[in-house]
Short mmCIF file of C-alpha atoms and ligand atoms in Angstrom, two decimals:
data_model
loop_
_atom_site.label_atom_id
_atom_site.label_comp_id
_atom_site.label_asym_id
_atom_site.label_seq_id
_atom_site.Cartn_x
_atom_site.Cartn_y
_atom_site.Cartn_z
CA UNK A 1 0.00 0.00 0.00
CA UNK A 2 1.29 3.45 -0.79
CA UNK A 3 1.44 6.48 1.46
CA UNK A 4 -0.73 9.16 -0.03
CA UNK A 5 0.61 12.48 -1.21
CA UNK A 6 -1.58 15.48 -1.99
CA UNK A 7 -0.69 14.91 -5.64
CA UNK A 8 -2.23 11.43 -5.61
CA UNK A 9 -5.55 12.98 -4.57
CA UNK A 10 -5.53 15.81 -7.10
CA UNK A 11 -7.77 15.47 -10.16
CA UNK A 12 -6.10 14.84 -13.52
CA UNK A 13 -8.90 16.63 -15.38
CA UNK A 14 -8.70 20.14 -16.74
CA UNK A 15 -11.84 22.17 -17.43
CA UNK A 16 -11.35 21.51 -21.17
CA UNK A 17 -11.33 17.73 -20.44
CA UNK A 18 -14.61 18.05 -18.60
CA UNK A 19 -16.09 19.89 -21.57
CA UNK A 20 -14.92 17.20 -24.00
CA UNK A 21 -16.34 14.44 -21.80
CA UNK A 22 -19.68 16.28 -21.55
CA UNK A 23 -19.71 16.67 -25.34
CA UNK A 24 -19.27 12.89 -25.77
CA UNK A 25 -21.53 11.66 -22.96
CA UNK A 26 -23.83 14.53 -21.90
CA UNK A 27 -25.06 14.01 -18.35
CA UNK A 28 -23.77 10.44 -18.33
CA UNK A 29 -20.42 11.69 -17.07
CA UNK A 30 -20.18 12.48 -13.36
CA UNK A 31 -17.23 14.27 -11.84
CA UNK A 32 -15.71 13.47 -8.42
CA UNK A 33 -18.18 10.60 -8.14
CA UNK A 34 -17.76 8.30 -5.10
CA UNK A 35 -17.22 4.72 -6.31
CA UNK A 36 -18.47 2.92 -3.18
CA UNK A 37 -22.04 2.53 -4.56
CA UNK A 38 -20.59 0.89 -7.69
CA UNK A 39 -18.81 -1.89 -5.83
CA UNK A 40 -20.17 -4.96 -4.00
CA UNK A 41 -17.98 -4.09 -0.98
CA UNK A 42 -19.61 -0.62 -0.90
CA UNK A 43 -16.14 0.86 -0.42
CA UNK A 44 -14.10 3.33 -2.47
CA UNK A 45 -13.33 7.03 -2.85
CA UNK A 46 -14.20 9.26 -5.80
CA UNK A 47 -13.24 8.91 -9.44
CA UNK A 48 -12.18 12.13 -11.18
CA UNK A 49 -14.83 11.16 -13.72
CA UNK A 50 -17.23 8.25 -13.96
CA UNK A 51 -18.18 7.80 -17.61
CA UNK A 52 -21.32 5.77 -18.40
CA UNK A 53 -20.90 4.63 -21.99
CA UNK A 54 -23.91 3.25 -23.85
CA UNK A 55 -22.69 2.15 -27.28
CA UNK A 56 -19.62 1.18 -29.32
CA UNK A 57 -19.37 4.59 -30.97
CA UNK A 58 -19.29 6.47 -27.64
CA UNK A 59 -16.72 4.00 -26.34
CA UNK A 60 -14.49 4.61 -29.38
CA UNK A 61 -14.76 8.39 -28.93
CA UNK A 62 -13.92 8.15 -25.24
CA UNK A 63 -10.91 5.89 -25.80
CA UNK A 64 -9.63 8.17 -28.58
CA UNK A 65 -9.84 11.07 -26.12
CA UNK A 66 -7.90 9.05 -23.51
CA UNK A 67 -5.18 8.30 -26.07
CA UNK A 68 -4.96 11.90 -27.31
CA UNK A 69 -4.79 13.33 -23.77
CA UNK A 70 -2.75 10.41 -22.37
CA UNK A 71 -5.45 10.25 -19.74
CA UNK A 72 -5.43 7.47 -17.14
CA UNK A 73 -8.57 5.33 -17.32
CA UNK A 74 -9.91 2.12 -15.85
CA UNK A 75 -12.96 0.01 -16.56
CA UNK A 76 -15.29 -1.17 -13.82
CA UNK A 77 -17.93 -3.87 -14.30
CA UNK A 78 -20.29 -4.58 -11.40
CA UNK A 79 -17.39 -3.96 -9.01
CA UNK A 80 -17.78 -7.39 -7.42
CA UNK A 81 -14.11 -8.30 -7.47
CA UNK A 82 -12.37 -5.00 -6.74
CA UNK A 83 -11.18 -3.06 -3.71
CA UNK A 84 -11.14 0.65 -4.58
CA UNK A 85 -8.85 2.77 -2.39
CA UNK A 86 -10.29 5.38 -0.03
CA UNK A 87 -8.44 8.05 -2.03
CA UNK A 88 -10.42 7.10 -5.14
CA UNK A 89 -9.22 6.75 -8.73
CA UNK A 90 -7.45 9.42 -10.74
CA UNK A 91 -8.56 9.83 -14.32
CA UNK A 92 -11.63 8.29 -15.90
CA UNK A 93 -13.53 5.25 -14.70
CA UNK A 94 -15.51 3.73 -17.56
CA UNK A 95 -18.75 1.86 -16.93
CA UNK A 96 -20.63 0.20 -19.78
CA UNK A 97 -24.44 0.44 -19.92
CA UNK A 98 -27.21 0.80 -22.55
CA UNK A 99 -26.55 -1.40 -25.61
CA UNK A 100 -23.80 -3.21 -23.71
CA UNK A 101 -26.32 -4.74 -21.29
CA UNK A 102 -28.12 -6.73 -24.01
CA UNK A 103 -28.25 -10.55 -23.92
CA UNK A 104 -29.49 -12.61 -26.88
CA UNK A 105 -29.74 -16.39 -26.95
CA UNK A 106 -30.28 -18.58 -30.00
CA UNK A 107 -29.99 -22.22 -30.99
CA UNK A 108 -27.31 -23.20 -33.49
CA UNK A 109 -27.29 -26.78 -34.75
CA UNK A 110 -28.18 -28.29 -31.36
CA UNK A 111 -25.96 -25.88 -29.47
CA UNK A 112 -26.95 -22.86 -27.38
CA UNK A 113 -25.29 -19.57 -28.29
CA UNK A 114 -25.35 -16.58 -25.93
CA UNK A 115 -24.45 -13.21 -27.43
CA UNK A 116 -23.98 -10.61 -24.70
CA UNK A 117 -22.79 -7.01 -24.41
CA UNK A 118 -19.80 -6.32 -22.15
CA UNK A 119 -21.91 -5.10 -19.20
CA UNK A 120 -24.52 -7.86 -19.40
CA UNK A 121 -25.49 -8.97 -15.90
CA UNK A 122 -24.32 -12.53 -15.25
CA UNK A 123 -27.62 -13.26 -13.47
CA UNK A 124 -29.46 -12.47 -16.72
CA UNK A 125 -26.92 -14.37 -18.83
CA UNK A 126 -27.23 -17.51 -16.71
CA UNK A 127 -31.04 -17.29 -16.44
CA UNK A 128 -31.48 -16.93 -20.21
CA UNK A 129 -28.93 -19.61 -20.99
CA UNK A 130 -30.58 -22.01 -18.52
CA UNK A 131 -33.99 -21.43 -20.15
CA UNK A 132 -32.45 -22.47 -23.45
CA UNK A 133 -30.90 -25.62 -21.89
CA UNK A 134 -27.24 -24.54 -21.99
CA UNK A 135 -25.30 -27.45 -20.48
CA UNK A 136 -22.68 -26.30 -17.97
CA UNK A 137 -24.19 -22.86 -17.25
CA UNK A 138 -24.85 -23.99 -13.66
CA UNK A 139 -21.15 -23.62 -12.91
CA UNK A 140 -21.51 -19.84 -13.50
CA UNK A 141 -24.78 -19.47 -11.57
CA UNK A 142 -24.75 -17.11 -8.61
CA UNK A 143 -21.48 -15.39 -9.57
CA UNK A 144 -22.27 -11.68 -9.36
CA UNK A 145 -20.88 -9.33 -11.99
CA UNK A 146 -20.91 -8.49 -15.65
CA UNK A 147 -19.81 -10.71 -18.48
CA UNK A 148 -16.86 -8.39 -19.26
CA UNK A 149 -15.53 -8.57 -15.69
CA UNK A 150 -16.16 -12.32 -15.59
CA UNK A 151 -14.21 -12.81 -18.78
CA UNK A 152 -11.20 -10.87 -17.49
CA UNK A 153 -11.29 -12.85 -14.25
CA UNK A 154 -12.12 -16.15 -15.96
CA UNK A 155 -14.81 -16.48 -13.30
CA UNK A 156 -16.24 -19.85 -12.46
CA UNK A 157 -16.43 -22.72 -10.03
CA UNK A 158 -15.64 -26.28 -11.15
CA UNK A 159 -15.95 -24.98 -14.75
CA UNK A 160 -14.94 -21.48 -15.84
CA UNK A 161 -16.39 -19.03 -18.34
CA UNK A 162 -13.34 -19.33 -20.61
CA UNK A 163 -14.33 -22.90 -21.45
CA UNK A 164 -17.50 -21.63 -23.13
CA UNK A 165 -16.14 -18.62 -25.05
CA UNK A 166 -16.59 -18.57 -28.83
CA UNK A 167 -15.80 -14.90 -29.55
CA UNK A 168 -14.54 -11.87 -27.64
CA UNK A 169 -14.95 -8.36 -29.07
CA UNK A 170 -12.93 -5.48 -27.63
CA UNK A 171 -11.87 -1.88 -28.03
CA UNK A 172 -8.72 -0.14 -26.79
CA UNK A 173 -7.27 3.38 -27.03
CA UNK A 174 -4.62 2.21 -29.49
CA UNK A 175 -7.29 0.43 -31.53
CA UNK A 176 -10.70 2.06 -31.05
CA UNK A 177 -13.61 0.50 -32.92
CA UNK A 178 -14.83 -2.98 -32.09
CA UNK A 179 -12.65 -5.91 -33.18
CA UNK A 180 -12.09 -9.52 -32.21
CA UNK A 181 -9.48 -10.53 -29.66
CA UNK A 182 -7.85 -13.85 -29.01
CA UNK A 183 -7.69 -14.65 -25.28
CA UNK A 184 -6.31 -17.49 -23.18
CA UNK A 185 -7.91 -18.41 -19.88
CA UNK A 186 -6.05 -19.32 -16.69
CA UNK A 187 -7.17 -19.85 -13.09
CA UNK A 188 -9.04 -16.61 -12.17
CA UNK A 189 -7.24 -14.61 -14.83
CA UNK A 190 -6.98 -14.23 -18.58
CA UNK A 191 -4.44 -12.95 -21.05
CA UNK A 192 -6.72 -10.07 -22.00
CA UNK A 193 -4.47 -7.00 -22.39
CA UNK A 194 -4.80 -4.51 -19.54
CA UNK A 195 -5.80 -1.66 -21.85
CA UNK A 196 -8.78 -3.33 -23.53
CA UNK A 197 -12.47 -3.05 -22.87
CA UNK A 198 -14.53 -6.16 -23.55
CA UNK A 199 -17.58 -4.87 -25.40
CA UNK A 200 -19.19 -8.13 -26.51
CA UNK A 201 -18.84 -11.84 -25.71
CA UNK A 202 -20.29 -14.86 -27.53
CA UNK A 203 -20.58 -18.04 -25.46
CA UNK A 204 -21.29 -21.48 -26.87
CA UNK A 205 -22.79 -24.42 -24.92
CA UNK A 206 -23.82 -27.97 -25.71
CA UNK A 207 -27.62 -28.25 -25.70
CA UNK A 208 -29.32 -30.11 -22.85
CA UNK A 209 -32.79 -30.25 -21.32
CA UNK A 210 -33.99 -27.07 -19.64
CA UNK A 211 -35.29 -29.10 -16.71
CA UNK A 212 -31.93 -30.73 -15.96
CA UNK A 213 -30.00 -27.48 -16.34
CA UNK A 214 -32.42 -25.57 -14.10
CA UNK A 215 -32.42 -28.19 -11.36
CA UNK A 216 -28.59 -28.34 -11.33
CA UNK A 217 -28.47 -24.55 -11.19
CA UNK A 218 -30.99 -24.41 -8.36
CA UNK A 219 -28.94 -26.90 -6.32
CA UNK A 220 -25.83 -24.78 -6.73
CA UNK A 221 -27.63 -21.56 -5.76
CA UNK A 222 -28.98 -23.19 -2.60
CA UNK A 223 -25.48 -24.45 -1.68
CA UNK A 224 -24.06 -20.96 -2.24
CA UNK A 225 -26.66 -19.45 0.13
CA UNK A 226 -25.71 -21.95 2.79
CA UNK A 227 -21.94 -21.58 2.52
CA UNK A 228 -21.37 -17.91 1.59
CA UNK A 229 -22.37 -14.63 3.32
CA UNK A 230 -24.17 -13.41 0.21
CA UNK A 231 -26.42 -10.95 2.08
CA UNK A 232 -23.44 -8.88 3.30
CA UNK A 233 -21.24 -6.50 1.26
CA UNK A 234 -18.09 -8.36 0.23
CA UNK A 235 -16.22 -9.30 -2.94
CA UNK A 236 -16.41 -13.08 -2.80
CA UNK A 237 -13.14 -14.93 -2.30
CA UNK A 238 -10.30 -12.52 -1.59
CA UNK A 239 -7.43 -14.95 -2.25
CA UNK A 240 -6.89 -17.49 -5.01
CA UNK A 241 -6.69 -21.11 -3.98
CA UNK A 242 -3.04 -22.24 -3.86
CA UNK A 243 -2.24 -25.33 -5.93
CA UNK A 244 -3.84 -28.43 -4.40
CA UNK A 245 -5.47 -26.60 -1.49
CA UNK A 246 -8.21 -24.14 -0.53
CA UNK A 247 -7.40 -20.64 0.70
CA UNK A 248 -10.49 -20.74 2.96
CA UNK A 249 -9.25 -23.91 4.69
CA UNK A 250 -5.80 -22.43 5.35
CA UNK A 251 -7.24 -19.15 6.65
CA UNK A 252 -9.70 -20.92 8.94
CA UNK A 253 -7.00 -23.25 10.27
CA UNK A 254 -4.77 -20.23 10.93
CA UNK A 255 -7.50 -19.03 13.31
CA UNK A 256 -8.47 -15.93 11.36
CA UNK A 257 -12.26 -16.48 11.10
CA UNK A 258 -14.06 -13.58 12.76
CA UNK A 259 -10.98 -11.30 12.90
CA UNK A 260 -11.92 -7.63 12.68
CA UNK A 261 -10.21 -4.46 11.60
CA UNK A 262 -12.32 -1.30 11.88
CA UNK A 263 -15.56 -2.12 10.08
CA UNK A 264 -14.21 -5.15 8.22
CA UNK A 265 -14.50 -8.77 9.34
CA UNK A 266 -13.18 -12.12 8.11
CA UNK A 267 -16.47 -13.92 7.55
CA UNK A 268 -17.32 -16.46 10.27
CA UNK A 269 -19.18 -18.41 7.54
CA UNK A 270 -16.53 -18.52 4.78
CA UNK A 271 -12.98 -17.63 5.80
CA UNK A 272 -11.94 -16.39 2.35
CA UNK A 273 -14.62 -13.66 2.39
CA UNK A 274 -14.17 -10.30 4.13
CA UNK A 275 -17.43 -8.56 5.01
CA UNK A 276 -18.04 -4.86 5.32
CA UNK A 277 -20.06 -4.63 8.53
CA UNK A 278 -21.27 -1.16 7.53
CA UNK A 279 -18.47 1.31 8.02
CA UNK A 280 -15.41 -0.47 6.60
CA UNK A 281 -12.84 1.53 4.66
CA UNK A 282 -10.47 0.21 2.02
CA UNK A 283 -7.73 0.67 4.59
CA UNK A 284 -9.56 -1.64 7.05
CA UNK A 285 -9.94 -4.32 4.38
CA UNK A 286 -6.35 -3.96 3.16
CA UNK A 287 -5.04 -4.21 6.73
CA UNK A 288 -7.11 -7.35 7.32
CA UNK A 289 -5.93 -8.88 4.04
CA UNK A 290 -2.32 -8.30 5.12
CA UNK A 291 -2.96 -9.85 8.57
CA UNK A 292 -4.61 -12.91 7.05
CA UNK A 293 -1.82 -13.38 4.54
CA UNK A 294 0.80 -13.09 7.29
CA UNK A 295 -1.04 -15.59 9.50
CA UNK A 296 -1.23 -18.16 6.68
CA UNK A 297 2.44 -17.63 5.84
CA UNK A 298 3.48 -18.04 9.50
CA UNK A 299 1.28 -21.08 10.12
CA UNK A 300 1.53 -22.93 6.78
CA UNK A 301 4.44 -21.36 4.91
CA UNK A 302 2.06 -20.67 2.02
CA UNK A 303 2.04 -17.28 0.23
CA UNK A 304 -1.58 -16.49 -0.65
CA UNK A 305 -2.14 -14.51 -3.84
CA UNK A 306 -4.91 -11.94 -4.10
CA UNK A 307 -7.87 -12.74 -6.32
CA UNK A 308 -9.50 -9.32 -5.83
CA UNK A 309 -8.01 -6.43 -7.80
CA UNK A 310 -6.78 -3.43 -5.79
CA UNK A 311 -7.43 -0.18 -7.62
CA UNK A 312 -6.77 3.51 -6.97
CA UNK A 313 -5.18 5.42 -4.13
CA UNK A 314 -4.77 3.72 -0.75
CA UNK A 315 -4.33 6.09 2.16
CA UNK A 316 -1.90 5.03 4.89
CA UNK A 317 -1.98 8.13 7.04
CA UNK A 318 -5.10 8.58 9.19
C1 FAD B 401 -20.82 -13.01 -3.14
C2 FAD B 401 -19.79 -13.19 -4.23
C3 FAD B 401 -19.54 -14.46 -4.74
C4 FAD B 401 -18.59 -14.65 -5.76
N1 FAD B 401 -18.38 -15.90 -6.24
C5 FAD B 401 -17.50 -16.10 -7.23
C6 FAD B 401 -17.28 -17.41 -7.77
O1 FAD B 401 -17.90 -18.40 -7.38
N2 FAD B 401 -16.36 -17.55 -8.76
C7 FAD B 401 -15.66 -16.48 -9.24
O2 FAD B 401 -14.84 -16.67 -10.17
N3 FAD B 401 -15.83 -15.23 -8.76
C8 FAD B 401 -16.74 -15.01 -7.77
N4 FAD B 401 -16.93 -13.75 -7.27
C9 FAD B 401 -16.11 -12.62 -7.79
C10 FAD B 401 -16.79 -11.81 -8.92
O3 FAD B 401 -18.18 -12.01 -8.88
C11 FAD B 401 -16.27 -12.21 -10.30
O4 FAD B 401 -14.88 -12.04 -10.38
C12 FAD B 401 -16.95 -11.40 -11.40
O5 FAD B 401 -16.77 -12.07 -12.60
C13 FAD B 401 -16.42 -9.99 -11.54
O6 FAD B 401 -17.22 -9.29 -12.48
P1 FAD B 401 -17.45 -7.72 -12.32
O7 FAD B 401 -18.26 -7.25 -13.49
O8 FAD B 401 -18.02 -7.41 -11.00
O9 FAD B 401 -15.97 -7.18 -12.45
P2 FAD B 401 -15.28 -6.01 -11.61
O10 FAD B 401 -15.14 -6.44 -10.20
O11 FAD B 401 -15.96 -4.73 -11.86
O12 FAD B 401 -13.86 -5.97 -12.31
C14 FAD B 401 -12.97 -7.06 -12.20
C15 FAD B 401 -11.81 -6.83 -13.19
O13 FAD B 401 -12.32 -6.92 -14.52
C16 FAD B 401 -12.07 -5.72 -15.24
N5 FAD B 401 -13.24 -5.48 -16.09
C17 FAD B 401 -14.53 -5.28 -15.73
N6 FAD B 401 -15.32 -5.12 -16.80
C18 FAD B 401 -14.51 -5.21 -17.90
C19 FAD B 401 -14.72 -5.11 -19.30
N7 FAD B 401 -15.94 -4.88 -19.83
N8 FAD B 401 -13.65 -5.24 -20.11
C20 FAD B 401 -12.40 -5.46 -19.61
N9 FAD B 401 -12.14 -5.57 -18.29
C21 FAD B 401 -13.19 -5.44 -17.44
C22 FAD B 401 -11.89 -4.64 -14.16
O14 FAD B 401 -11.08 -3.59 -14.65
C23 FAD B 401 -11.20 -5.43 -13.07
O15 FAD B 401 -9.83 -5.51 -13.33
C24 FAD B 401 -17.88 -13.53 -6.27
C25 FAD B 401 -18.15 -12.25 -5.77
C26 FAD B 401 -19.10 -12.08 -4.76
C27 FAD B 401 -19.39 -10.68 -4.27
#
């Protein structure tokens, strides 16, 4: 974590930048917008600008502006796997909406094809795919987020989204305008370049019976409710599982369940989750993450790696 300087908290935007952003997005750009409401942890300071982009053309214009001005930018999905620093994010935070939320499903020679915009809600994607009998969609059921964020994270359970990908469409500042990308999928990560926005994803499933798919999905959702604190603000599993083991098991056995730091708590239900009990700051969560990691290292000699992405300015000084 970095100690904050006044410079790290100072906006990167000039008045002329604000005017350009308003010209592209109208009132869908908000300045000095707190990011906490846009994350599942409900934590995070302000973005210099939060840009809600509704179609490919707007996205291309915005990315061209970022390139021309060498402006820092970052894309947020549903914010369900990120810890945003209390000092917020300098530059532009991009959030897809409008056309990008669309989900279309069709049959193709006995297979089920899901064509979704980059901000499509995974709950809608999985519900529509299940109705069409997409075999394997149950493994993605109950994972909060957008399809773009899920693709970058290669989200999943026993099966991951990457296994079902047919096409990925992206834009980037160096190549605005939608085009196809080739991506490899690894455990909770992908080779998607850091400076690309996923604007559309096409998934492809074997066809099965709707009844079987729905009942498998239902079983998984019930299990999730029983084993995860889904009613509290958190970001799911904080650490990746180390090879051959479970991070939750190591954390629990290191005695960390229920540990608190300010308003943050290691979940008593699932040791790899950290809950915001209402007033947690990013600093509380980051401090708890460091304590948990140290405890697991001391007890098991295992170095846990973060699954959640840390973004923005973290403030050390109180
Ligand atoms: C209760 C709970 C349970 C969870 N269970 C699971 C689980 O079982 N399995 C699992 O894998 N994860 C799980 N997660 C984590 C999270 O839901 C997934 O990682 C999800 O796919 C993240 O999607 P998002 O849209 O919220 O991405 P964000 O958190 O907004 O972003 C994650 C990363 O993706 C990038 N990103 C977002 N959108 C785009 C885009 N359009 N183009 C390019 N990059 C983008 C962001 O910059 C960031 O680096 C859980 C989270 C919660 C809160």
